PDB file of C-alpha atoms in Angstrom:
ATOM      1  CA  MET A 231      -0.040  -0.016  -0.068  1.00  0.00           C
ATOM      2  CA  ARG A 232       1.448   3.420  -0.998  1.00  0.00           C
ATOM      3  CA  THR A 233       1.711   6.062   1.621  1.00  0.00           C
ATOM      4  CA  LYS A 234       1.677   9.814   1.336  1.00  0.00           C
ATOM      5  CA  GLU A 235       5.303  10.105   2.364  1.00  0.00           C
ATOM      6  CA  GLY A 236       6.518  10.281  -1.227  1.00  0.00           C
ATOM      7  CA  PRO A 237       4.104  12.981  -2.446  1.00  0.00           C
ATOM      8  CA  VAL A 238       4.606  14.984   0.815  1.00  0.00           C
ATOM      9  CA  ALA A 239       8.451  14.757   0.565  1.00  0.00           C
ATOM     10  CA  ALA A 240       8.254  15.834  -3.030  1.00  0.00           C
ATOM     11  CA  VAL A 241       6.173  18.915  -2.258  1.00  0.00           C
ATOM     12  CA  GLU A 242       8.399  19.853   0.630  1.00  0.00           C
ATOM     13  CA  GLY A 243      11.478  19.393  -1.557  1.00  0.00           C
ATOM     14  CA  LEU A 244       9.954  21.589  -4.245  1.00  0.00           C
ATOM     15  CA  ARG A 245       9.127  24.277  -1.581  1.00  0.00           C
ATOM     16  CA  GLU A 246      12.691  24.217  -0.283  1.00  0.00           C
ATOM     17  CA  ARG A 247      14.103  24.556  -3.769  1.00  0.00           C
ATOM     18  CA  ILE A 248      11.886  27.589  -4.513  1.00  0.00           C
ATOM     19  CA  VAL A 249      12.726  29.211  -1.151  1.00  0.00           C
ATOM     20  CA  ALA A 250      16.338  28.595  -1.807  1.00  0.00           C
ATOM     21  CA  ALA A 251      16.166  30.208  -5.198  1.00  0.00           C
ATOM     22  CA  ALA A 252      14.359  33.278  -3.946  1.00  0.00           C
ATOM     23  CA  THR A 253      16.943  33.612  -1.111  1.00  0.00           C
ATOM     24  CA  GLU A 254      19.808  33.448  -3.592  1.00  0.00           C
ATOM     25  CA  LEU A 255      18.255  36.175  -5.841  1.00  0.00           C
ATOM     26  CA  LEU A 256      17.598  38.261  -2.741  1.00  0.00           C
ATOM     27  CA  GLU A 257      21.090  38.116  -1.460  1.00  0.00           C
ATOM     28  CA  GLU A 258      22.641  38.550  -4.944  1.00  0.00           C
ATOM     29  CA  SER A 259      20.567  41.375  -6.294  1.00  0.00           C
ATOM     30  CA  GLY A 260      18.125  42.701  -3.638  1.00  0.00           C
ATOM     31  CA  ARG A 261      14.363  42.350  -3.118  1.00  0.00           C
ATOM     32  CA  GLU A 262      13.462  43.737  -6.608  1.00  0.00           C
ATOM     33  CA  ALA A 263      15.126  40.773  -8.165  1.00  0.00           C
ATOM     34  CA  VAL A 264      12.806  38.350  -6.516  1.00  0.00           C
ATOM     35  CA  THR A 265      10.164  38.129  -9.184  1.00  0.00           C
ATOM     36  CA  THR A 266       8.018  35.107  -9.790  1.00  0.00           C
ATOM     37  CA  ARG A 267       9.495  34.657 -13.189  1.00  0.00           C
ATOM     38  CA  ALA A 268      13.206  34.882 -11.918  1.00  0.00           C
ATOM     39  CA  VAL A 269      12.521  32.572  -9.037  1.00  0.00           C
ATOM     40  CA  ALA A 270      10.847  30.091 -11.349  1.00  0.00           C
ATOM     41  CA  ALA A 271      13.651  30.112 -13.688  1.00  0.00           C
ATOM     42  CA  ARG A 272      16.205  29.782 -10.931  1.00  0.00           C
ATOM     43  CA  ALA A 273      14.392  26.913  -9.201  1.00  0.00           C
ATOM     44  CA  GLY A 274      13.553  25.133 -12.499  1.00  0.00           C
ATOM     45  CA  VAL A 275       9.846  25.214 -11.959  1.00  0.00           C
ATOM     46  CA  GLN A 276       6.778  26.650 -13.553  1.00  0.00           C
ATOM     47  CA  ALA A 277       5.365  29.837 -12.124  1.00  0.00           C
ATOM     48  CA  PRO A 278       1.987  28.251 -11.138  1.00  0.00           C
ATOM     49  CA  ALA A 279       3.883  26.006  -8.677  1.00  0.00           C
ATOM     50  CA  ILE A 280       4.880  29.223  -6.755  1.00  0.00           C
ATOM     51  CA  TYR A 281       1.389  30.452  -6.573  1.00  0.00           C
ATOM     52  CA  ARG A 282       0.135  27.015  -5.536  1.00  0.00           C
ATOM     53  CA  LEU A 283       2.593  26.756  -2.635  1.00  0.00           C
ATOM     54  CA  PHE A 284       2.896  30.248  -1.512  1.00  0.00           C
ATOM     55  CA  GLY A 285      -0.190  32.058  -2.743  1.00  0.00           C
ATOM     56  CA  ASP A 286       1.568  35.069  -4.141  1.00  0.00           C
ATOM     57  CA  LYS A 287       4.924  36.871  -4.067  1.00  0.00           C
ATOM     58  CA  GLU A 288       4.431  38.232  -0.654  1.00  0.00           C
ATOM     59  CA  GLY A 289       3.780  34.749   0.660  1.00  0.00           C
ATOM     60  CA  LEU A 290       7.075  33.602  -0.944  1.00  0.00           C
ATOM     61  CA  LEU A 291       8.813  36.470   0.748  1.00  0.00           C
ATOM     62  CA  HIS A 292       7.275  35.571   4.120  1.00  0.00           C
ATOM     63  CA  ALA A 293       8.744  32.095   3.619  1.00  0.00           C
ATOM     64  CA  VAL A 294      12.178  33.538   2.738  1.00  0.00           C
ATOM     65  CA  ALA A 295      12.274  35.681   5.808  1.00  0.00           C
ATOM     66  CA  ASP A 296      11.096  32.806   8.000  1.00  0.00           C
ATOM     67  CA  GLU A 297      13.924  30.610   6.526  1.00  0.00           C
ATOM     68  CA  GLY A 298      16.350  33.492   7.414  1.00  0.00           C
ATOM     69  CA  LEU A 299      15.132  33.389  10.934  1.00  0.00           C
ATOM     70  CA  GLY A 300      15.704  29.728  11.056  1.00  0.00           C
ATOM     71  CA  ALA A 301      19.273  30.137   9.935  1.00  0.00           C
ATOM     72  CA  TYR A 302      19.759  32.861  12.532  1.00  0.00           C
ATOM     73  CA  LEU A 303      18.307  30.663  15.213  1.00  0.00           C
ATOM     74  CA  SER A 304      20.654  27.774  14.264  1.00  0.00           C
ATOM     75  CA  GLU A 305      23.648  30.062  14.760  1.00  0.00           C
ATOM     76  CA  LYS A 306      22.202  31.178  18.136  1.00  0.00           C
ATOM     77  CA  GLU A 307      21.788  27.439  19.206  1.00  0.00           C
ATOM     78  CA  ALA A 308      25.333  26.597  18.071  1.00  0.00           C
ATOM     79  CA  GLN A 309      26.679  29.534  20.043  1.00  0.00           C
ATOM     80  CA  GLY A 310      25.708  28.034  23.500  1.00  0.00           C
ATOM     81  CA  HIS A 311      25.884  30.003  26.649  1.00  0.00           C
ATOM     82  CA  VAL A 312      28.696  32.055  28.224  1.00  0.00           C
ATOM     83  CA  GLU A 313      28.959  31.639  32.022  1.00  0.00           C
ATOM     84  CA  ASP A 314      28.654  35.345  32.952  1.00  0.00           C
ATOM     85  CA  PRO A 315      25.162  36.523  32.008  1.00  0.00           C
ATOM     86  CA  VAL A 316      26.272  39.994  30.881  1.00  0.00           C
ATOM     87  CA  ASP A 317      28.911  38.426  28.634  1.00  0.00           C
ATOM     88  CA  ASP A 318      26.245  36.004  27.429  1.00  0.00           C
ATOM     89  CA  LEU A 319      23.924  38.818  26.447  1.00  0.00           C
ATOM     90  CA  ARG A 320      26.703  40.677  24.748  1.00  0.00           C
ATOM     91  CA  ALA A 321      27.714  37.615  22.717  1.00  0.00           C
ATOM     92  CA  GLY A 322      24.065  37.288  21.605  1.00  0.00           C
ATOM     93  CA  TRP A 323      23.976  40.846  20.649  1.00  0.00           C
ATOM     94  CA  ASP A 324      27.211  40.575  18.595  1.00  0.00           C
ATOM     95  CA  LEU A 325      25.966  37.426  16.887  1.00  0.00           C
ATOM     96  CA  HIS A 326      22.725  39.303  15.931  1.00  0.00           C
ATOM     97  CA  VAL A 327      24.707  42.231  14.426  1.00  0.00           C
ATOM     98  CA  ASP A 328      27.194  39.969  12.714  1.00  0.00           C
ATOM     99  CA  PHE A 329      24.277  37.989  11.035  1.00  0.00           C
ATOM    100  CA  GLY A 330      22.555  41.174   9.869  1.00  0.00           C
ATOM    101  CA  LEU A 331      25.758  42.579   8.331  1.00  0.00           C
ATOM    102  CA  ALA A 332      26.555  39.275   6.594  1.00  0.00           C
ATOM    103  CA  HIS A 333      23.045  39.106   5.166  1.00  0.00           C
ATOM    104  CA  PRO A 334      21.951  42.675   4.616  1.00  0.00           C
ATOM    105  CA  ALA A 335      19.126  42.041   2.093  1.00  0.00           C
ATOM    106  CA  LEU A 336      17.719  39.100   4.058  1.00  0.00           C
ATOM    107  CA  TYR A 337      17.965  41.028   7.403  1.00  0.00           C
ATOM    108  CA  SER A 338      16.166  44.075   5.874  1.00  0.00           C
ATOM    109  CA  LEU A 339      13.427  41.723   4.668  1.00  0.00           C
ATOM    110  CA  MET A 340      13.139  40.196   8.120  1.00  0.00           C
ATOM    111  CA  TYR A 341      13.230  43.469  10.113  1.00  0.00           C
ATOM    112  CA  ALA A 342      12.953  46.599   8.114  1.00  0.00           C
ATOM    113  CA  ASP A 343       9.614  46.306   6.489  1.00  0.00           C
ATOM    114  CA  PRO A 344       6.821  45.086   8.731  1.00  0.00           C
ATOM    115  CA  GLY A 345       4.729  44.359   5.728  1.00  0.00           C
ATOM    116  CA  THR A 346       7.138  41.565   4.567  1.00  0.00           C
ATOM    117  CA  ALA A 347       8.183  40.264   7.907  1.00  0.00           C
ATOM    118  CA  PRO A 348       7.062  36.774   8.522  1.00  0.00           C
ATOM    119  CA  PRO A 349       3.906  36.286  10.597  1.00  0.00           C
ATOM    120  CA  ALA A 350       4.193  34.424  13.907  1.00  0.00           C
ATOM    121  CA  SER A 351       6.220  31.228  13.306  1.00  0.00           C
ATOM    122  CA  PRO A 352       8.061  28.680  15.323  1.00  0.00           C
ATOM    123  CA  ALA A 353      11.316  30.195  14.264  1.00  0.00           C
ATOM    124  CA  LEU A 354      10.363  33.669  15.176  1.00  0.00           C
ATOM    125  CA  THR A 355       9.058  32.434  18.577  1.00  0.00           C
ATOM    126  CA  ALA A 356      12.145  30.427  19.349  1.00  0.00           C
ATOM    127  CA  ALA A 357      14.397  33.496  18.492  1.00  0.00           C
ATOM    128  CA  GLU A 358      12.509  35.650  20.896  1.00  0.00           C
ATOM    129  CA  GLU A 359      12.693  32.979  23.505  1.00  0.00           C
ATOM    130  CA  HIS A 360      16.533  32.910  23.175  1.00  0.00           C
ATOM    131  CA  LEU A 361      16.650  36.643  23.988  1.00  0.00           C
ATOM    132  CA  THR A 362      14.095  36.226  26.833  1.00  0.00           C
ATOM    133  CA  ARG A 363      16.117  33.560  28.442  1.00  0.00           C
ATOM    134  CA  ARG A 364      19.288  35.579  28.346  1.00  0.00           C
ATOM    135  CA  ILE A 365      17.444  38.552  29.969  1.00  0.00           C
ATOM    136  CA  ARG A 366      16.042  36.151  32.651  1.00  0.00           C
ATOM    137  CA  ARG A 367      19.552  35.052  33.511  1.00  0.00           C
ATOM    138  CA  LEU A 368      20.483  38.649  34.109  1.00  0.00           C
ATOM    139  CA  ALA A 369      17.483  39.119  36.375  1.00  0.00           C
ATOM    140  CA  ALA A 370      18.222  35.822  38.232  1.00  0.00           C
ATOM    141  CA  ALA A 371      21.737  37.044  38.923  1.00  0.00           C
ATOM    142  CA  GLY A 372      20.364  40.264  40.350  1.00  0.00           C
ATOM    143  CA  ARG A 373      22.066  42.321  37.633  1.00  0.00           C
ATOM    144  CA  LEU A 374      18.879  43.624  35.946  1.00  0.00           C
ATOM    145  CA  ARG A 375      17.141  46.674  37.391  1.00  0.00           C
ATOM    146  CA  VAL A 376      14.509  47.188  34.726  1.00  0.00           C
ATOM    147  CA  GLY A 377      11.572  44.939  34.014  1.00  0.00           C
ATOM    148  CA  GLU A 378      12.410  41.926  31.997  1.00  0.00           C
ATOM    149  CA  ARG A 379       9.884  42.895  29.207  1.00  0.00           C
ATOM    150  CA  LEU A 380      11.425  46.444  28.979  1.00  0.00           C
ATOM    151  CA  ALA A 381      14.877  44.946  28.904  1.00  0.00           C
ATOM    152  CA  THR A 382      14.041  42.545  26.249  1.00  0.00           C
ATOM    153  CA  ASP A 383      12.458  45.331  24.039  1.00  0.00           C
ATOM    154  CA  LEU A 384      15.592  47.566  24.593  1.00  0.00           C
ATOM    155  CA  VAL A 385      17.993  44.936  23.572  1.00  0.00           C
ATOM    156  CA  HIS A 386      15.989  43.844  20.557  1.00  0.00           C
ATOM    157  CA  ALA A 387      15.554  47.487  19.435  1.00  0.00           C
ATOM    158  CA  SER A 388      19.336  48.151  19.996  1.00  0.00           C
ATOM    159  CA  GLY A 389      20.436  45.273  17.832  1.00  0.00           C
ATOM    160  CA  ARG A 390      17.935  45.912  15.125  1.00  0.00           C
ATOM    161  CA  GLY A 391      18.509  49.619  15.103  1.00  0.00           C
ATOM    162  CA  THR A 392      22.316  49.180  14.994  1.00  0.00           C
ATOM    163  CA  VAL A 393      22.202  46.860  12.036  1.00  0.00           C
ATOM    164  CA  LEU A 394      19.696  48.882   9.969  1.00  0.00           C
ATOM    165  CA  THR A 395      21.651  52.057  10.684  1.00  0.00           C
ATOM    166  CA  VAL A 396      24.876  50.623   9.437  1.00  0.00           C
ATOM    167  CA  LEU A 397      23.145  49.152   6.430  1.00  0.00           C
ATOM    168  CA  ALA A 398      21.552  52.481   5.602  1.00  0.00           C
ATOM    169  CA  GLU A 399      25.146  54.016   5.447  1.00  0.00           C
ATOM    170  CA  GLY A 400      26.038  51.445   2.789  1.00  0.00           C
ATOM    171  CA  ARG A 401      29.196  50.468   4.591  1.00  0.00           C
ATOM    172  CA  ARG A 402      30.339  48.762   7.799  1.00  0.00           C
ATOM    173  CA  ASP A 403      31.077  51.434  10.343  1.00  0.00           C
ATOM    174  CA  ASP A 404      33.261  49.840  12.894  1.00  0.00           C
ATOM    175  CA  GLU A 405      33.364  53.036  15.025  1.00  0.00           C
ATOM    176  CA  LEU A 406      29.534  53.149  15.152  1.00  0.00           C
ATOM    177  CA  LEU A 407      29.375  49.408  16.111  1.00  0.00           C
ATOM    178  CA  THR A 408      31.981  50.043  18.797  1.00  0.00           C
ATOM    179  CA  ARG A 409      30.011  52.832  20.339  1.00  0.00           C
ATOM    180  CA  PHE A 410      26.859  50.704  20.396  1.00  0.00           C
ATOM    181  CA  ALA A 411      28.505  47.489  21.559  1.00  0.00           C
ATOM    182  CA  ARG A 412      31.134  48.655  24.030  1.00  0.00           C
ATOM    183  CA  GLY A 413      29.976  52.191  25.058  1.00  0.00           C
ATOM    184  CA  THR A 414      32.372  55.073  25.279  1.00  0.00           C
ATOM    185  CA  ARG A 415      35.511  55.442  27.412  1.00  0.00           C
ATOM    186  CA  ARG A 416      35.279  57.989  30.120  1.00  0.00           C
ATOM    187  CA  ARG A 417      38.058  60.573  30.213  1.00  0.00           C
ATOM    188  CA  GLY A 418      39.725  61.031  33.513  1.00  0.00           C
ATOM    189  CA  HIS A 419      39.052  64.730  33.686  1.00  0.00           C
ATOM    190  CA  ASP A 420      35.408  64.468  32.740  1.00  0.00           C
ATOM    191  CA  ARG A 421      33.280  65.717  35.736  1.00  0.00           C
ATOM    192  CA  SER A 422      29.928  65.391  34.231  1.00  0.00           C
ATOM    193  CA  PRO A 423      27.115  65.100  36.894  1.00  0.00           C
ATOM    194  CA  ARG A 424      26.449  61.450  37.818  1.00  0.00           C
ATOM    195  CA  LEU A 425      22.993  59.997  37.454  1.00  0.00           C
ATOM    196  CA  ARG A 426      21.332  58.480  40.577  1.00  0.00           C
ATOM    197  CA  GLU A 427      18.799  55.768  40.742  1.00  0.00           C
ATOM    198  CA  PRO A 428      15.485  57.095  42.050  1.00  0.00           C
ATOM    199  CA  SER A 429      14.780  56.131  45.522  1.00  0.00           C
ATOM    200  CA  GLY A 430      11.943  53.844  46.255  1.00  0.00           C
ATOM    201  CA  PRO A 431      10.965  50.225  47.014  1.00  0.00           C
ATOM    202  CA  GLY A 432      13.477  47.740  45.824  1.00  0.00           C
ATOM    203  CA  ARG A 433      16.026  50.434  44.727  1.00  0.00           C
ATOM    204  CA  GLY A 434      17.429  51.647  48.042  1.00  0.00           C
ATOM    205  CA  GLY A 435      18.566  54.981  46.466  1.00  0.00           C
ATOM    206  CA  ALA A 436      21.839  53.636  45.393  1.00  0.00           C
ATOM    207  CA  ARG A 437      23.900  55.573  42.866  1.00  0.00           C
ATOM    208  CA  ALA A 438      23.995  54.148  39.432  1.00  0.00           C
ATOM    209  CA  PRO A 439      27.496  53.573  38.153  1.00  0.00           C
ATOM    210  CA  CYS A 440      26.865  55.279  34.789  1.00  0.00           C
ATOM    211  CA  ARG A 441      26.606  58.723  33.497  1.00  0.00           C
ATOM    212  CA  ALA A 442      25.268  60.447  30.368  1.00  0.00           C
ATOM    213  CA  ARG A 443      27.679  62.614  28.335  1.00  0.00           C
ATOM    214  CA  GLN A 444      26.835  63.914  24.862  1.00  0.00           C
ATOM    215  CA  GLY A 445      24.141  61.423  24.367  1.00  0.00           C
ATOM    216  CA  HIS A 446      26.376  58.386  25.194  1.00  0.00           C
ATOM    217  CA  TRP A 447      26.346  56.231  28.283  1.00  0.00           C
ATOM    218  CA  VAL A 448      29.631  55.681  30.066  1.00  0.00           C
ATOM    219  CA  VAL A 449      30.632  53.746  33.146  1.00  0.00           C
ATOM    220  CA  ASP A 450      32.550  55.172  36.129  1.00  0.00           C
ATOM    221  CA  GLY A 451      36.007  53.846  36.797  1.00  0.00           C
ATOM    222  CA  GLY A 452      37.617  54.584  33.359  1.00  0.00           C
ATOM    223  CA  ALA A 453      36.857  51.171  31.888  1.00  0.00           C
ATOM    224  CA  SER A 454      35.242  50.622  28.547  1.00  0.00           C
ATOM    225  CA  ALA A 455      31.745  49.266  29.227  1.00  0.00           C
ATOM    226  CA  SER A 456      29.444  47.280  27.242  1.00  0.00           C
ATOM    227  CA  TRP A 457      25.883  48.322  26.610  1.00  0.00           C
ATOM    228  CA  GLY A 458      24.973  45.114  28.208  1.00  0.00           C
ATOM    229  CA  GLU A 459      26.523  46.299  31.465  1.00  0.00           C
ATOM    230  CA  TRP A 460      24.717  49.570  31.233  1.00  0.00           C
ATOM    231  CA  LEU A 461      21.445  47.758  30.692  1.00  0.00           C
ATOM    232  CA  ALA A 462      22.248  45.397  33.565  1.00  0.00           C
ATOM    233  CA  ARG A 463      22.904  48.356  36.028  1.00  0.00           C
ATOM    234  CA  ILE A 464      20.553  51.224  35.189  1.00  0.00           C
ATOM    235  CA  SER A 465      17.282  51.593  37.152  1.00  0.00           C
ATOM    236  CA  ASP A 466      13.930  51.982  35.540  1.00  0.00           C
TER     237      ASP A 466
END
């Protein structure tokens, strides 16, 4: 008795081939190159097969973006965890930025245009859970003084904003990345007013070991500080 494994596998293989062809065109020449005709030619299929599997071009782009999220997630899973939760968060942020700069067209499809970002999917949910777990580790270590949800949103916005800003410049700006990822080094003679955490329940009125100068956050003590350390120490 024949099973459905053969036909199902064939359809899945066809789907993967079409998504791979669309991804190649996207990364080679940008979103405008991802036309139904070009994808069909690259994948060696007829255009109706694309409509049958994905509905329309936007459905295909959703699938490409979701596949990109899956590749990003695989890199996250392979990365593992760093013992120190701040270093672990920094490593995750660096991976996010490196992935975006290595795949600019794919990253822009995933994050720059809400209209083409994939709808809720297992890959998207898993990627968000990775960040949530890193933030939760900070909280469990007592190094997070903002709410976990706010911290998660800040880190996500920081990574996405950094990548999209660099991509908009059309070149990799290592100085910009350094400012985002490592903060700015405090000069010994800088006597800018220090920020204080507001007094209140759970805060104790302790002084925050960070200051604002010309729009940048710097850490006392003259050491270069990561944005993760700033996030881990500042109060809400």
